[in-house]
Coordinates of C-alpha atoms in Angstrom, one line a residue:
X1 CA 0.9 -10.9 18.2
X2 CA -1.2 -7.8 18.5
X3 CA -0.6 -4.1 19.0
X4 CA 2.3 -4.5 21.5
X5 CA 4.0 -7.0 19.2
X6 CA 3.8 -4.7 16.2
X7 CA 5.0 -1.8 18.2
X8 CA 8.0 -3.9 19.2
X9 CA 8.7 -4.8 15.6
X10 CA 8.5 -1.2 14.4
X11 CA 10.7 0.0 17.2
X12 CA 13.3 -2.7 16.4
X13 CA 13.2 -2.0 12.7
X14 CA 13.6 1.8 13.1
X15 CA 16.3 1.5 15.7
X16 CA 17.9 -2.0 15.5
X17 CA 21.0 -1.1 17.4
X18 CA 19.3 0.5 20.5
X19 CA 16.2 -1.5 20.7
X20 CA 15.6 -3.3 24.0
X21 CA 13.0 -5.7 22.7
X22 CA 15.4 -8.5 22.1
X23 CA 19.2 -8.8 22.2
X24 CA 19.6 -10.4 18.7
X25 CA 17.0 -10.6 16.1
X26 CA 18.5 -13.7 14.7
X27 CA 17.6 -15.5 17.9
X28 CA 14.0 -15.0 16.8
X29 CA 14.3 -15.7 13.0
X30 CA 17.4 -16.3 10.9
X31 CA 18.4 -14.0 8.1
X32 CA 18.3 -15.8 4.7
X33 CA 21.8 -16.9 3.5
X34 CA 21.6 -14.9 0.3
X35 CA 21.0 -11.7 2.3
X36 CA 24.0 -12.5 4.5
X37 CA 26.2 -12.6 1.4
X38 CA 25.3 -9.0 0.5
X39 CA 27.3 -6.1 1.9
X40 CA 24.8 -5.1 4.6
X41 CA 25.5 -3.6 8.0
X42 CA 24.6 -5.5 11.1
X43 CA 21.7 -3.2 11.6
X44 CA 20.4 -3.8 8.0
X45 CA 20.7 -7.5 8.5
X46 CA 18.4 -7.1 11.6
X47 CA 16.0 -5.1 9.5
X48 CA 15.7 -7.9 7.0
X49 CA 15.0 -10.3 9.8
X50 CA 12.4 -8.0 11.3
X51 CA 10.7 -7.6 7.9
X52 CA 10.6 -11.4 7.6
X53 CA 8.9 -11.6 11.0
X54 CA 6.3 -9.0 10.0
X55 CA 5.6 -10.8 6.7
X56 CA 5.2 -14.1 8.4
X57 CA 2.6 -12.7 10.8
X58 CA 0.3 -10.7 8.5
X59 CA -2.5 -12.9 9.6
X60 CA -2.2 -11.3 13.0
X61 CA -2.1 -7.8 11.6
X62 CA -5.9 -8.1 11.3
X63 CA -7.2 -4.7 12.2
X64 CA -6.9 -1.3 10.4
X65 CA -5.1 0.3 13.4
X66 CA -2.4 -2.5 13.4
X67 CA -1.9 -2.1 9.7
X68 CA -1.8 1.7 9.8
X69 CA 0.6 1.9 12.7
X70 CA 3.2 -0.4 11.2
X71 CA 3.0 -1.2 7.5
X72 CA 4.7 2.0 6.1
X73 CA 7.2 2.1 9.0
X74 CA 8.5 -1.4 8.3
X75 CA 7.6 -2.5 4.8
X76 CA 7.6 0.9 3.2
X77 CA 11.0 1.7 4.6
X78 CA 12.2 -1.8 3.6
X79 CA 11.2 -1.0 0.0
X80 CA 13.2 2.2 -0.2
X81 CA 16.2 0.9 1.6
X82 CA 16.7 -2.4 -0.2
X83 CA 14.6 -2.5 -3.4
X84 CA 15.3 0.8 -5.2
X85 CA 16.1 -0.9 -8.6
X86 CA 12.9 -2.9 -8.4
X87 CA 10.9 0.2 -7.8
X88 CA 12.4 2.0 -10.8
X89 CA 11.8 -1.0 -13.1
X90 CA 8.1 -1.2 -11.9
X91 CA 7.4 2.5 -12.6
X92 CA 8.9 2.2 -16.1
X93 CA 6.8 -0.9 -16.9
X94 CA 3.5 0.7 -15.8
X95 CA 0.8 -0.5 -13.4
X96 CA 0.0 -3.8 -15.1
X97 CA -0.3 -7.3 -13.7
X98 CA 2.9 -8.2 -15.5
X99 CA 4.8 -5.3 -14.0
X100 CA 4.1 -6.7 -10.6
X101 CA 6.7 -9.4 -11.4
X102 CA 9.4 -6.7 -11.2
X103 CA 8.8 -6.0 -7.6
X104 CA 10.3 -8.1 -4.7
X105 CA 8.6 -11.4 -4.2
X106 CA 7.2 -10.5 -0.8
X107 CA 5.5 -7.4 -2.2
X108 CA 4.2 -9.4 -5.2
X109 CA 2.5 -11.7 -2.8
X110 CA 0.8 -8.9 -0.9
X111 CA -0.4 -7.2 -4.1
X112 CA -1.8 -10.4 -5.5
X113 CA -3.4 -11.5 -2.2
X114 CA -7.1 -11.5 -1.8
X115 CA -6.8 -11.2 2.0
X116 CA -8.3 -7.9 3.2
X117 CA -5.5 -7.0 5.6
X118 CA -2.7 -7.9 3.2
X119 CA -4.3 -5.8 0.5
X120 CA -4.5 -2.9 2.9
X121 CA -0.9 -3.5 4.0
X122 CA 0.1 -3.3 0.3
X123 CA -1.4 0.1 0.0
X124 CA -0.6 1.7 3.4
X125 CA 3.0 0.9 3.1
X126 CA 3.2 3.4 0.2
X127 CA 2.9 6.3 2.6
X128 CA 6.6 6.0 3.3
X129 CA 7.4 6.5 -0.4
X130 CA 5.6 9.8 -0.8
X131 CA 8.2 12.2 0.4
X132 CA 10.9 10.4 -1.7
X133 CA 11.8 10.2 -5.3
X134 CA 9.8 7.0 -5.5
X135 CA 6.4 8.6 -5.1
X136 CA 5.5 7.5 -8.6
X137 CA 5.3 3.9 -7.3
X138 CA 2.5 5.0 -5.0
X139 CA 0.4 6.2 -7.9
X140 CA 1.2 3.1 -9.9
X141 CA 0.2 0.7 -7.1
X142 CA -3.0 2.7 -6.4
X143 CA -3.8 2.5 -10.1
X144 CA -3.1 -1.2 -10.1
X145 CA -5.7 -1.7 -7.4
X146 CA -8.2 0.7 -8.9
X147 CA -7.9 -1.2 -12.2
X148 CA -8.3 -4.6 -10.5
X149 CA -11.5 -3.7 -8.8
X150 CA -12.8 -1.8 -11.8
X151 CA -12.2 -4.8 -14.1
X152 CA -14.1 -7.1 -11.8
X153 CA -16.8 -5.2 -9.9
X154 CA -17.8 -8.4 -8.1
X155 CA -14.3 -9.0 -6.7
X156 CA -14.2 -9.2 -3.0
X157 CA -11.4 -9.5 -0.4
X158 CA -11.4 -12.3 2.1
X159 CA -11.0 -12.5 5.9
X160 CA -9.6 -15.9 7.0
X161 CA -10.5 -17.2 3.5
X162 CA -14.1 -16.1 3.7
X163 CA -15.3 -13.4 1.2
X164 CA -16.0 -10.1 2.9
X165 CA -18.7 -8.0 1.2
X166 CA -17.3 -4.6 2.1
X167 CA -14.3 -3.1 0.3
X168 CA -14.6 0.1 2.3
X169 CA -11.2 -0.3 4.1
X170 CA -9.5 -0.8 0.8
X171 CA -11.1 2.1 -1.0
X172 CA -10.4 4.4 2.0
X173 CA -6.7 3.3 2.1
X174 CA -6.4 4.1 -1.6
X175 CA -7.9 7.5 -1.1
X176 CA -5.8 8.2 1.9
X177 CA -2.5 7.5 0.1
X178 CA -3.6 9.6 -2.9
X179 CA -4.6 12.5 -0.6
X180 CA -1.3 12.4 1.1
X181 CA 0.5 12.2 -2.3
X182 CA -1.4 15.3 -3.3
X183 CA 0.1 17.3 -0.4
X184 CA 3.5 16.9 -2.0
X185 CA 2.4 17.6 -5.6
X186 CA -1.3 18.8 -6.0
X187 CA -1.0 19.0 -9.7
X188 CA 0.1 15.4 -10.0
X189 CA -2.9 14.3 -8.0
X190 CA -5.2 16.4 -10.1
X191 CA -3.8 14.8 -13.3
X192 CA -4.2 11.3 -11.8
X193 CA -7.8 11.9 -11.0
X194 CA -8.6 13.4 -14.4
X195 CA -7.3 10.2 -15.9
X196 CA -8.6 7.6 -13.5
X197 CA -11.3 9.0 -11.2
X198 CA -14.0 7.4 -13.5
X199 CA -12.6 3.9 -12.6
X200 CA -12.3 4.5 -8.9
X201 CA -15.0 4.1 -6.3
X202 CA -16.5 7.2 -4.7
X203 CA -15.0 6.4 -1.3
X204 CA -11.5 6.5 -2.8
X205 CA -12.2 9.8 -4.7
X206 CA -13.9 11.3 -1.6
X207 CA -10.8 10.7 0.5
X208 CA -8.4 11.7 -2.2
X209 CA -10.1 15.1 -2.8
X210 CA -10.6 16.2 0.9
X211 CA -8.1 19.1 0.5
X212 CA -9.5 20.3 -2.9
X213 CA -12.1 23.0 -3.2
X214 CA -15.6 21.7 -3.1
X215 CA -16.5 22.4 -6.8
X216 CA -13.3 20.7 -7.9
X217 CA -13.8 17.7 -5.7
X218 CA -17.4 17.4 -6.8
X219 CA -16.4 17.1 -10.5
X220 CA -14.2 14.1 -9.7
X221 CA -16.8 12.6 -7.4
X222 CA -19.5 12.9 -10.0
X223 CA -17.6 10.5 -12.3
X224 CA -16.5 8.0 -9.7
X225 CA -18.2 4.6 -9.4
X226 CA -20.6 3.6 -6.7
X227 CA -21.5 0.1 -5.6
X228 CA -25.1 -0.8 -6.2
X229 CA -26.1 -4.3 -5.2
X230 CA -22.7 -5.7 -6.0
X231 CA -22.4 -3.9 -9.3
X232 CA -21.1 -0.5 -10.2
X233 CA -22.6 2.4 -12.0
X234 CA -20.7 5.0 -14.0
X235 CA -22.2 8.5 -13.8
X236 CA -21.6 11.7 -15.8
X237 CA -18.4 12.3 -17.8
X238 CA -15.7 14.4 -16.3
X239 CA -16.0 18.1 -16.8
X240 CA -12.7 19.9 -17.6
X241 CA -11.7 22.8 -15.5

């Protein structure tokens, strides 16, 4: 399953009634019994089945363009359609390892995965939350990942079980989500960076601050961390505006 397959899944998830990709999603994968017992429409039952297909095939979503074209449209939408209570509980608990237990099991798995593409999926899907009341979840998940890599500078993601040295695609994804979040509430992004830029890698901060003035962006970049031979170096303290 490559680009065409993920386009098909996205089309079927967004428009389950009118999609022509297959006549009945349950012919492809059955909906879990406990989902059937809930008061969902036929379209939403199909959406559950499609999300299940997507999650079963993350090993094939193995390029940044596949992730970026589909994760937020399927899994991000799935979160805000079917897991609102879980999102609220997670935000109240804070971005800790324990708080991850409050999220749906499939998202817990993505967040705890060391796989490079599943980690990027767990971040990119947040784009769907940004225009909604659940945007706080995006900041909390980004901080969870920032804290994880800050706590263990030698931590690396894997591709097919093999450690992959570069975390560039992860740091870029974090910065991308933060930058997009800042379009909705610039003050909230500024506050987040004041509090956490010193733990983030420069790539994340560079992407997050693209729409800030150069002097303001530089102050955050000056305190961000940079990789040096597998370790990180913390530079000058943050200057207040």
